[in-house]
CSV table of C-alpha atoms in Angstrom, one decimal:
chain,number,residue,atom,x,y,z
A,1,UNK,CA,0.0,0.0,0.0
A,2,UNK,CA,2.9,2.0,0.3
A,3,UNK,CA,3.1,3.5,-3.2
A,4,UNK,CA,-0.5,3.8,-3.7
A,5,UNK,CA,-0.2,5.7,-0.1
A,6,UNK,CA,2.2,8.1,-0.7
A,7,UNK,CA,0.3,9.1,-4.4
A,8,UNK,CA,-3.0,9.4,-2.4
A,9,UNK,CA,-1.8,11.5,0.8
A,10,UNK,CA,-1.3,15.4,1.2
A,11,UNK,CA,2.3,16.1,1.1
A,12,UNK,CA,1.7,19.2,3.5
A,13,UNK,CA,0.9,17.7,6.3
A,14,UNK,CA,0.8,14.0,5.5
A,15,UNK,CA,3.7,11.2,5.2
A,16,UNK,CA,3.6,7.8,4.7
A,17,UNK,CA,5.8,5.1,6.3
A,18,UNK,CA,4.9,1.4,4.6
A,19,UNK,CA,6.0,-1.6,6.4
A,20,UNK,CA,7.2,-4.9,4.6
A,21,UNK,CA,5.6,-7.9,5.9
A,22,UNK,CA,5.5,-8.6,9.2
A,23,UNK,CA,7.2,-6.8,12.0
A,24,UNK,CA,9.5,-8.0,15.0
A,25,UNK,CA,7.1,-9.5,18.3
A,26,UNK,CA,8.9,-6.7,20.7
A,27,UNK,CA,6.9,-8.2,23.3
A,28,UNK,CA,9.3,-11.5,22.6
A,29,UNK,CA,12.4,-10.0,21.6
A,30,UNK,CA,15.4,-8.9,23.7
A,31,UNK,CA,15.6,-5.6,24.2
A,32,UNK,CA,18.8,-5.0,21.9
A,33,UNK,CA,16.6,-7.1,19.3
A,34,UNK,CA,14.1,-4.6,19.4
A,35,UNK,CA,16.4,-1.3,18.7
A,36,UNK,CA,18.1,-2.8,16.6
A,37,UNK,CA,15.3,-3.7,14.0
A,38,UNK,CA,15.6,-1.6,11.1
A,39,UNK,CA,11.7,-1.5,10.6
A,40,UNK,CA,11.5,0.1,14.4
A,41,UNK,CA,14.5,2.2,13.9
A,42,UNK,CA,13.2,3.6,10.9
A,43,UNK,CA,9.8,4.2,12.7
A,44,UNK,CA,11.4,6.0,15.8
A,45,UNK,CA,13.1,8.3,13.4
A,46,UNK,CA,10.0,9.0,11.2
A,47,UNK,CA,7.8,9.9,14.1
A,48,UNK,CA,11.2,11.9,15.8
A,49,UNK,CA,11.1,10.7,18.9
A,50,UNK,CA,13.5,9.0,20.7
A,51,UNK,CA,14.6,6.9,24.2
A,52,UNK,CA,15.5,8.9,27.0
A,53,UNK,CA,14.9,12.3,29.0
A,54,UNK,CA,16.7,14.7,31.0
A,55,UNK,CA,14.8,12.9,34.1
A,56,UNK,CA,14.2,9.6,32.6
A,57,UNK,CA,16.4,7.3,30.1
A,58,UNK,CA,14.1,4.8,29.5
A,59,UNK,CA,11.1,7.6,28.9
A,60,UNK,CA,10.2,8.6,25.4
A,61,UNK,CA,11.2,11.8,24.1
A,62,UNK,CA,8.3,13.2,22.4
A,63,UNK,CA,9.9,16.7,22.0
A,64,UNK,CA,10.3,16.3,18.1
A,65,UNK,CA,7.2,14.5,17.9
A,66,UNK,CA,6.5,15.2,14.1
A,67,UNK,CA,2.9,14.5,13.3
A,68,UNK,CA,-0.4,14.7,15.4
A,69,UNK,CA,-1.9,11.9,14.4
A,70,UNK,CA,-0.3,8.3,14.2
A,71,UNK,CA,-2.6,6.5,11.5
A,72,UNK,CA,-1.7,2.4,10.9
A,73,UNK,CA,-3.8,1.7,7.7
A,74,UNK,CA,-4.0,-2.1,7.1
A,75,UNK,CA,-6.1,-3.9,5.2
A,76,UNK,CA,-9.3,-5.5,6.2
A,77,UNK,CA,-8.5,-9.4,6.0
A,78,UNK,CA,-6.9,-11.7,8.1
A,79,UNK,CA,-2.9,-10.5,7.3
A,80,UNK,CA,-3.8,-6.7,7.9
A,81,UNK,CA,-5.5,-7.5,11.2
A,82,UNK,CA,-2.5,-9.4,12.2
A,83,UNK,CA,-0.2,-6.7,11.4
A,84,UNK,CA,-2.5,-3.9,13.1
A,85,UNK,CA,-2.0,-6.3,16.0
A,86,UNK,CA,2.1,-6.5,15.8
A,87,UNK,CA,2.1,-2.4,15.4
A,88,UNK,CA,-0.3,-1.9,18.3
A,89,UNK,CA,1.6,-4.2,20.2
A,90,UNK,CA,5.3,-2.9,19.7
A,91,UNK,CA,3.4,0.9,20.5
A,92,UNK,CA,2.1,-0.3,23.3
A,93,UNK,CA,5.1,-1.7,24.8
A,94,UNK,CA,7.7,0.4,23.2
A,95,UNK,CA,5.8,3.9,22.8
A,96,UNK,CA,3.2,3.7,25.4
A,97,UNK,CA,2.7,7.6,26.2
A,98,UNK,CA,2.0,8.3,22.3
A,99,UNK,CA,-1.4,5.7,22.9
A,100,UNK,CA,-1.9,7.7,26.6
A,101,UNK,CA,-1.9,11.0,25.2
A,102,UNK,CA,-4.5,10.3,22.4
A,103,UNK,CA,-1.9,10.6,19.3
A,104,UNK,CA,-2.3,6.6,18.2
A,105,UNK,CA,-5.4,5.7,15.4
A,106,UNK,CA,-7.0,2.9,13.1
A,107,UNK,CA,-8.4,3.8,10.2
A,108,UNK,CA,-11.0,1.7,9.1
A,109,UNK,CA,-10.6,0.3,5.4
A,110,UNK,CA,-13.8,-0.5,3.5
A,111,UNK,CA,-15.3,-3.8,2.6
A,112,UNK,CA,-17.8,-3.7,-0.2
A,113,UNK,CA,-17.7,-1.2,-3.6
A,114,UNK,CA,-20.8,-0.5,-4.6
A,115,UNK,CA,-21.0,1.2,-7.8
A,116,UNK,CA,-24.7,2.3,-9.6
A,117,UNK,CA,-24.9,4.9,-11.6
A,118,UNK,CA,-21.5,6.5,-12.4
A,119,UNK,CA,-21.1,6.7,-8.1
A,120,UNK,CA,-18.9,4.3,-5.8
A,121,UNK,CA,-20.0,3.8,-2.6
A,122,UNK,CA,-18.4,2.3,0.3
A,123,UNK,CA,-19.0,-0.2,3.0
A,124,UNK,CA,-17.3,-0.5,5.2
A,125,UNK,CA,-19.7,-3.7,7.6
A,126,UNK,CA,-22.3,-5.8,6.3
A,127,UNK,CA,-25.3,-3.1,8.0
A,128,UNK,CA,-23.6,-0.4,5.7
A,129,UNK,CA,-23.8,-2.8,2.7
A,130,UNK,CA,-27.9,-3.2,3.1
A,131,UNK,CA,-28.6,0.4,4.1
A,132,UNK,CA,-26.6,1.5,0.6
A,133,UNK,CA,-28.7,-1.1,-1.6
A,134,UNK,CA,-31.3,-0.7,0.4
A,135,UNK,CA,-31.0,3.3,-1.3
A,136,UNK,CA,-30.3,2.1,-4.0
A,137,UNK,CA,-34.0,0.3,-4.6
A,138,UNK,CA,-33.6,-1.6,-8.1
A,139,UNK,CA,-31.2,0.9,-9.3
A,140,UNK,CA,-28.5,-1.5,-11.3
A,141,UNK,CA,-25.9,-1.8,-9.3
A,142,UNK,CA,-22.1,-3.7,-8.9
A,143,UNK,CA,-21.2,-5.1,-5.8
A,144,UNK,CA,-17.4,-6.6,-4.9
A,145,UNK,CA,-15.6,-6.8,-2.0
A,146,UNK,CA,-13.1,-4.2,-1.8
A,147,UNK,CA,-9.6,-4.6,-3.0
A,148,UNK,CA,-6.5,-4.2,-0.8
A,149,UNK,CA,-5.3,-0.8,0.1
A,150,UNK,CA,-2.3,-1.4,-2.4
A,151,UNK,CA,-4.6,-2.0,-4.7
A,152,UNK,CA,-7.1,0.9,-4.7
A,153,UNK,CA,-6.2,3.6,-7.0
A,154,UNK,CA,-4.7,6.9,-5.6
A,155,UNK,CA,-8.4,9.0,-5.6
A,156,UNK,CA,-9.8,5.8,-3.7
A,157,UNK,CA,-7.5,5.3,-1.3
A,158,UNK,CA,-7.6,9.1,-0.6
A,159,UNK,CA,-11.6,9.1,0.0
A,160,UNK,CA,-11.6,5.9,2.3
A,161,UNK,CA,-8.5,6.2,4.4
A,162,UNK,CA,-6.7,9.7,4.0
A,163,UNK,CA,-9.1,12.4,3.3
A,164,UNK,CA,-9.8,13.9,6.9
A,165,UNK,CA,-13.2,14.8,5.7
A,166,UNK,CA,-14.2,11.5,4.7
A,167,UNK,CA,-12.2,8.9,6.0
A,168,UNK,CA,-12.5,6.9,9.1
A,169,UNK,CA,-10.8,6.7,12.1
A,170,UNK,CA,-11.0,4.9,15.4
A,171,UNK,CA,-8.5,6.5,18.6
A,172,UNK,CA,-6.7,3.4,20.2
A,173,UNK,CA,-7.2,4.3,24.2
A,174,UNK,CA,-4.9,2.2,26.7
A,175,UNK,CA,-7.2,-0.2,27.6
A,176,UNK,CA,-7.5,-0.7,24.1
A,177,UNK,CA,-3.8,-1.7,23.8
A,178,UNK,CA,-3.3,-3.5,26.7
A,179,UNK,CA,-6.5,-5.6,25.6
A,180,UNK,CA,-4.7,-6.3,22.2
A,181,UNK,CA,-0.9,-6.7,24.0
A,182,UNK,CA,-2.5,-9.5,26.4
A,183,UNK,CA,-4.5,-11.3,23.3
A,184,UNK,CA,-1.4,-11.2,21.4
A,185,UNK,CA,0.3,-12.7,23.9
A,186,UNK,CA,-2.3,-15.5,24.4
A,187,UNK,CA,-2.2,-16.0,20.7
A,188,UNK,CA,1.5,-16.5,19.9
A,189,UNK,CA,3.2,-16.2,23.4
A,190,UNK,CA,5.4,-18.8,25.0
């Protein structure tokens, strides 16, 4: 989704930092593991923060905190939910005062296209999916399950996951996290 991403955001205030694959378990790893994974490195110095404070060196520096918003965009199948799950995880242990303080989201990527009529619609749960034929009455109509996010044209991917006016987000709280960290370790922990 990376390319597509980067075509589809606002350079002004928007950047894009894709992910290959999987990313390290930090709640496995050994520390020196974990700062020493390129994909986190690369990560720490995109957002601009950084270990350690004048009062604390294990405390995160958030005083070149670049962005206000910290978006992970995944796709909606199986593989996307399990990488949400890796990136809320390593957050939550690694970067836990960027989920306190409200700067951590989800954006929610659509299920269904519905076209009908020259307009594309999106779905993004089955309710959605009725209400929108529902409108639609016996309009003629396509109906598919939505592609990837690496697969969505630039203009799509900016209407269903970039545009602040349109897209959707949900704000990860820390209960949220520490629900995910615990079923993440129940799922693949020792």
């Amino acid at each position: 989704a990376g390319g597509t991403a980067k075509d589809a955001r606002d350079r002004k205030y928007q950047a894009i930092l894709p992910l290959r694959g999987k990313i390290l378990n930090v709640e496995k790893a050994q520390e020196h593991r974990i700062y020493d994974s390129e994909p986190i490195r690369n990560m720490f110095t995109a957002l601009g923060v950084s270990m350690g404070t004048e009062n604390d060196p294990k405390e995160l520096n958030l005083s070149k905190l670049r962005y206000h918003k910290i978006i992970i965009m995944t796709d909606a199948d199986v593989d996307g939910f399990q990488i949400r799950t890796l990136v809320l995880t390593m957050l939550y242990i690694l970067t836990p005062t960027l989920i306190d303080i409200g700067k951590v989201y989800i954006a929610e990527s659509p299920l269904f296209e519905i076209t009908s009529g020259g307009e594309t619609y999106f779905a993004y749960n089955e309710q959605e999916k009725t209400e929108i034929l529902s409108k639609l009455g016996n309009k003629k109509y396509t109906l598919q399950r939505s592609k990837g996010l690496g697969e969505n044209e630039p203009d799509m991917m900016w209407r269903t996951t970039m545009c602040p006016q349109t897209r959707r987000l949900v704000a990860v709280t820390p209960t949220d996290a520490e629900e995910t960290a615990k079923m993440f370790d129940v799922l693949l922990g020792d």
